[in-house]
Amino acid sequence: MNDPLPRISTVIATGPTGLGVMWRDDRSDRVDLAGWIATGGEILSPLNDPALFATVRLGDHGTSVEWGSEDGDLAIDAHHLRLIADEQRRFGRAEVTAWQTAAGLSNQESADFLGLSLSTWNAYKAGISAVPTPVAMACRAALRDPILLHAHYRPRKRGRPRRVGAPSAA
């Protein structure tokens, strides 16, 4: 990982589990931490209280977000907050095209890999249809973990398939 560690400029509570985050690189995100809180067990369960969640503040030098008392341990570091924000970002036309280019797949291979029809894949690429969250998750996961692509990608042969019963060229 060569990316610099993310730093947070400002953070505000936007709802019972939502944060508005301004990063030092001038990017801003709305992040829903409902899943993070729900899977955090007893340690994070106090954050289910909207009054406590609303006490959000920056941690040391923008490296984390904290809640509760100054010496408490209710916090998420900026790196993991950024990872969650990245996963929740829109996955639209530009992201679909960038994913396909990075994966090096044709339209048909992309559709096959994701279990979609070619027309559905083309609708995502054209921005005609919204990309469902599970498709976006699969695309992002396949780039993070190339084993997924290695295990499930089936290359197509170039050219048109032969007609059944057509004489073979000798």
mmCIF file of C-alpha atoms in Angstrom:
data_model
loop_
_atom_site.group_PDB
_atom_site.id
_atom_site.type_symbol
_atom_site.label_atom_id
_atom_site.label_comp_id
_atom_site.label_asym_id
_atom_site.label_seq_id
_atom_site.Cartn_x
_atom_site.Cartn_y
_atom_site.Cartn_z
ATOM 1 C CA MET A 1 0.000 0.000 0.000
ATOM 2 C CA ASN A 2 1.638 3.220 -1.158
ATOM 3 C CA ASP A 3 -1.225 5.586 -0.390
ATOM 4 C CA PRO A 4 -0.558 8.050 2.412
ATOM 5 C CA LEU A 5 -2.604 7.499 5.530
ATOM 6 C CA PRO A 6 -5.828 9.487 5.299
ATOM 7 C CA ARG A 7 -6.388 12.369 7.690
ATOM 8 C CA ILE A 8 -9.698 13.890 8.691
ATOM 9 C CA SER A 9 -10.290 17.661 8.777
ATOM 10 C CA THR A 10 -13.804 17.723 10.198
ATOM 11 C CA VAL A 11 -16.477 15.252 11.207
ATOM 12 C CA ILE A 12 -20.131 15.687 12.149
ATOM 13 C CA ALA A 13 -22.940 13.295 13.019
ATOM 14 C CA THR A 14 -25.562 13.292 10.252
ATOM 15 C CA GLY A 15 -27.942 10.767 11.778
ATOM 16 C CA PRO A 16 -28.149 7.935 14.279
ATOM 17 C CA THR A 17 -25.244 6.073 12.596
ATOM 18 C CA GLY A 18 -24.151 8.513 9.904
ATOM 19 C CA LEU A 19 -21.114 10.765 9.674
ATOM 20 C CA GLY A 20 -20.221 13.633 7.400
ATOM 21 C CA VAL A 21 -16.448 13.514 6.917
ATOM 22 C CA MET A 22 -14.196 16.115 5.319
ATOM 23 C CA TRP A 23 -10.763 14.698 4.591
ATOM 24 C CA ARG A 24 -7.567 16.741 4.452
ATOM 25 C CA ASP A 25 -7.255 15.898 0.745
ATOM 26 C CA ASP A 26 -10.489 17.937 0.252
ATOM 27 C CA ARG A 27 -12.628 14.887 -0.412
ATOM 28 C CA SER A 28 -15.875 14.637 1.517
ATOM 29 C CA ASP A 29 -17.987 11.597 2.292
ATOM 30 C CA ARG A 30 -21.146 10.602 4.064
ATOM 31 C CA VAL A 31 -20.470 7.340 5.847
ATOM 32 C CA ASP A 32 -23.051 5.060 7.448
ATOM 33 C CA LEU A 33 -21.483 3.114 10.309
ATOM 34 C CA ALA A 34 -24.547 0.953 11.077
ATOM 35 C CA GLY A 35 -22.814 -2.241 9.885
ATOM 36 C CA TRP A 36 -19.574 -1.457 11.716
ATOM 37 C CA ILE A 37 -21.462 -0.781 14.944
ATOM 38 C CA ALA A 38 -23.674 -3.866 14.561
ATOM 39 C CA THR A 39 -20.697 -6.187 14.062
ATOM 40 C CA GLY A 40 -18.629 -4.618 16.847
ATOM 41 C CA GLY A 41 -20.302 -6.510 19.666
ATOM 42 C CA GLU A 42 -20.420 -5.124 23.187
ATOM 43 C CA ILE A 43 -17.509 -2.770 22.591
ATOM 44 C CA LEU A 44 -19.370 -0.682 20.004
ATOM 45 C CA SER A 45 -22.938 -1.217 21.253
ATOM 46 C CA PRO A 46 -22.949 2.108 23.183
ATOM 47 C CA LEU A 47 -22.863 3.847 19.780
ATOM 48 C CA ASN A 48 -26.443 2.662 19.213
ATOM 49 C CA ASP A 49 -27.422 5.534 21.517
ATOM 50 C CA PRO A 50 -28.024 8.524 19.187
ATOM 51 C CA ALA A 51 -27.085 10.978 21.946
ATOM 52 C CA LEU A 52 -23.670 9.332 22.382
ATOM 53 C CA PHE A 53 -23.157 8.987 18.624
ATOM 54 C CA ALA A 54 -23.797 12.738 18.273
ATOM 55 C CA THR A 55 -20.755 13.455 20.510
ATOM 56 C CA VAL A 56 -18.401 12.501 17.659
ATOM 57 C CA ARG A 57 -15.096 14.396 17.536
ATOM 58 C CA LEU A 58 -11.709 14.214 15.840
ATOM 59 C CA GLY A 59 -9.001 12.113 17.416
ATOM 60 C CA ASP A 60 -5.287 12.911 17.504
ATOM 61 C CA HIS A 61 -4.269 15.018 14.506
ATOM 62 C CA GLY A 62 -7.198 13.757 12.413
ATOM 63 C CA THR A 63 -6.060 10.133 12.565
ATOM 64 C CA SER A 64 -9.310 8.892 14.099
ATOM 65 C CA VAL A 65 -12.878 9.689 15.083
ATOM 66 C CA GLU A 66 -13.856 9.269 18.740
ATOM 67 C CA TRP A 67 -16.948 9.247 20.923
ATOM 68 C CA GLY A 68 -17.601 9.471 24.644
ATOM 69 C CA SER A 69 -15.020 10.335 27.264
ATOM 70 C CA GLU A 70 -11.546 11.555 26.343
ATOM 71 C CA ASP A 71 -9.911 8.464 27.818
ATOM 72 C CA GLY A 72 -12.476 6.017 26.407
ATOM 73 C CA ASP A 73 -11.915 3.508 23.637
ATOM 74 C CA LEU A 74 -14.864 4.238 21.343
ATOM 75 C CA ALA A 75 -13.074 5.150 18.129
ATOM 76 C CA ILE A 76 -12.453 4.253 14.506
ATOM 77 C CA ASP A 77 -9.164 5.071 12.822
ATOM 78 C CA ALA A 78 -9.124 7.215 9.681
ATOM 79 C CA HIS A 79 -7.810 4.358 7.533
ATOM 80 C CA HIS A 80 -10.747 2.058 8.285
ATOM 81 C CA LEU A 81 -13.239 4.911 8.087
ATOM 82 C CA ARG A 82 -11.884 5.700 4.605
ATOM 83 C CA LEU A 83 -12.173 2.025 3.573
ATOM 84 C CA ILE A 84 -15.829 1.984 4.643
ATOM 85 C CA ALA A 85 -16.439 5.285 2.844
ATOM 86 C CA ASP A 86 -14.814 3.924 -0.324
ATOM 87 C CA GLU A 87 -17.062 0.849 -0.241
ATOM 88 C CA GLN A 88 -20.149 3.026 0.163
ATOM 89 C CA ARG A 89 -19.263 5.407 -2.671
ATOM 90 C CA ARG A 90 -21.337 5.374 -5.819
ATOM 91 C CA PHE A 91 -20.393 2.729 -8.391
ATOM 92 C CA GLY A 92 -21.633 4.205 -11.637
ATOM 93 C CA ARG A 93 -20.733 4.365 -15.289
ATOM 94 C CA ALA A 94 -17.177 5.656 -14.778
ATOM 95 C CA GLU A 95 -16.437 3.073 -12.077
ATOM 96 C CA VAL A 96 -17.837 0.232 -14.215
ATOM 97 C CA THR A 97 -15.608 1.240 -17.126
ATOM 98 C CA ALA A 98 -12.555 1.651 -14.879
ATOM 99 C CA TRP A 99 -13.187 -1.772 -13.308
ATOM 100 C CA GLN A 100 -13.479 -3.468 -16.693
ATOM 101 C CA THR A 101 -10.269 -1.828 -17.913
ATOM 102 C CA ALA A 102 -8.388 -2.771 -14.733
ATOM 103 C CA ALA A 103 -9.651 -6.363 -14.946
ATOM 104 C CA GLY A 104 -8.803 -6.554 -18.658
ATOM 105 C CA LEU A 105 -12.104 -8.175 -19.610
ATOM 106 C CA SER A 106 -14.314 -7.806 -22.670
ATOM 107 C CA ASN A 107 -17.965 -6.833 -22.278
ATOM 108 C CA GLN A 108 -19.076 -10.455 -22.602
ATOM 109 C CA GLU A 109 -16.367 -11.701 -20.212
ATOM 110 C CA SER A 110 -17.359 -9.051 -17.658
ATOM 111 C CA ALA A 111 -21.010 -10.059 -17.915
ATOM 112 C CA ASP A 112 -20.131 -13.757 -17.640
ATOM 113 C CA PHE A 113 -17.846 -13.186 -14.635
ATOM 114 C CA LEU A 114 -20.610 -11.327 -12.781
ATOM 115 C CA GLY A 115 -23.402 -13.693 -13.852
ATOM 116 C CA LEU A 116 -25.187 -11.013 -15.877
ATOM 117 C CA SER A 117 -26.604 -10.845 -19.366
ATOM 118 C CA LEU A 118 -24.585 -8.832 -21.864
ATOM 119 C CA SER A 119 -27.450 -6.350 -22.244
ATOM 120 C CA THR A 120 -27.530 -5.747 -18.475
ATOM 121 C CA TRP A 121 -23.760 -5.195 -18.386
ATOM 122 C CA ASN A 122 -24.006 -2.783 -21.321
ATOM 123 C CA ALA A 123 -26.808 -0.886 -19.546
ATOM 124 C CA TYR A 124 -24.529 -0.445 -16.511
ATOM 125 C CA LYS A 125 -21.661 0.739 -18.744
ATOM 126 C CA ALA A 126 -23.918 3.210 -20.536
ATOM 127 C CA GLY A 127 -25.294 4.560 -17.268
ATOM 128 C CA ILE A 128 -28.837 3.536 -18.243
ATOM 129 C CA SER A 129 -29.312 1.277 -15.214
ATOM 130 C CA ALA A 130 -28.042 1.732 -11.676
ATOM 131 C CA VAL A 131 -25.425 -0.809 -10.623
ATOM 132 C CA PRO A 132 -26.837 -2.916 -7.758
ATOM 133 C CA THR A 133 -24.799 -2.965 -4.558
ATOM 134 C CA PRO A 134 -23.942 -6.704 -4.829
ATOM 135 C CA VAL A 135 -22.474 -6.162 -8.320
ATOM 136 C CA ALA A 136 -20.434 -3.184 -7.100
ATOM 137 C CA MET A 137 -19.226 -5.250 -4.138
ATOM 138 C CA ALA A 138 -18.165 -8.115 -6.430
ATOM 139 C CA CYS A 139 -16.287 -5.768 -8.766
ATOM 140 C CA ARG A 140 -14.434 -4.043 -5.938
ATOM 141 C CA ALA A 141 -13.639 -7.351 -4.241
ATOM 142 C CA ALA A 142 -12.280 -8.862 -7.474
ATOM 143 C CA LEU A 143 -9.805 -5.993 -7.845
ATOM 144 C CA ARG A 144 -8.710 -6.212 -4.199
ATOM 145 C CA ASP A 145 -8.346 -9.988 -4.315
ATOM 146 C CA PRO A 146 -7.213 -11.274 -7.725
ATOM 147 C CA ILE A 147 -7.859 -14.857 -6.590
ATOM 148 C CA LEU A 148 -11.567 -14.207 -7.197
ATOM 149 C CA LEU A 149 -10.846 -13.382 -10.828
ATOM 150 C CA HIS A 150 -8.421 -16.295 -11.186
ATOM 151 C CA ALA A 151 -10.986 -18.733 -9.796
ATOM 152 C CA HIS A 152 -14.105 -17.563 -11.630
ATOM 153 C CA TYR A 153 -13.013 -15.899 -14.888
ATOM 154 C CA ARG A 154 -13.511 -18.004 -18.009
ATOM 155 C CA PRO A 155 -11.836 -16.427 -21.063
ATOM 156 C CA ARG A 156 -13.768 -16.444 -24.297
ATOM 157 C CA LYS A 157 -12.220 -17.564 -27.559
ATOM 158 C CA ARG A 158 -11.688 -14.826 -30.123
ATOM 159 C CA GLY A 159 -13.976 -14.652 -33.147
ATOM 160 C CA ARG A 160 -17.382 -16.099 -33.836
ATOM 161 C CA PRO A 161 -18.241 -19.555 -32.605
ATOM 162 C CA ARG A 162 -18.555 -22.237 -35.267
ATOM 163 C CA ARG A 163 -22.020 -23.267 -36.298
ATOM 164 C CA VAL A 164 -22.990 -26.708 -35.180
ATOM 165 C CA GLY A 165 -22.719 -29.089 -38.131
ATOM 166 C CA ALA A 166 -20.624 -26.696 -40.239
ATOM 167 C CA PRO A 167 -17.839 -28.348 -42.218
ATOM 168 C CA SER A 168 -14.434 -27.844 -40.654
ATOM 169 C CA ALA A 169 -11.663 -26.181 -42.630
ATOM 170 C CA ALA A 170 -8.995 -28.638 -43.653
#
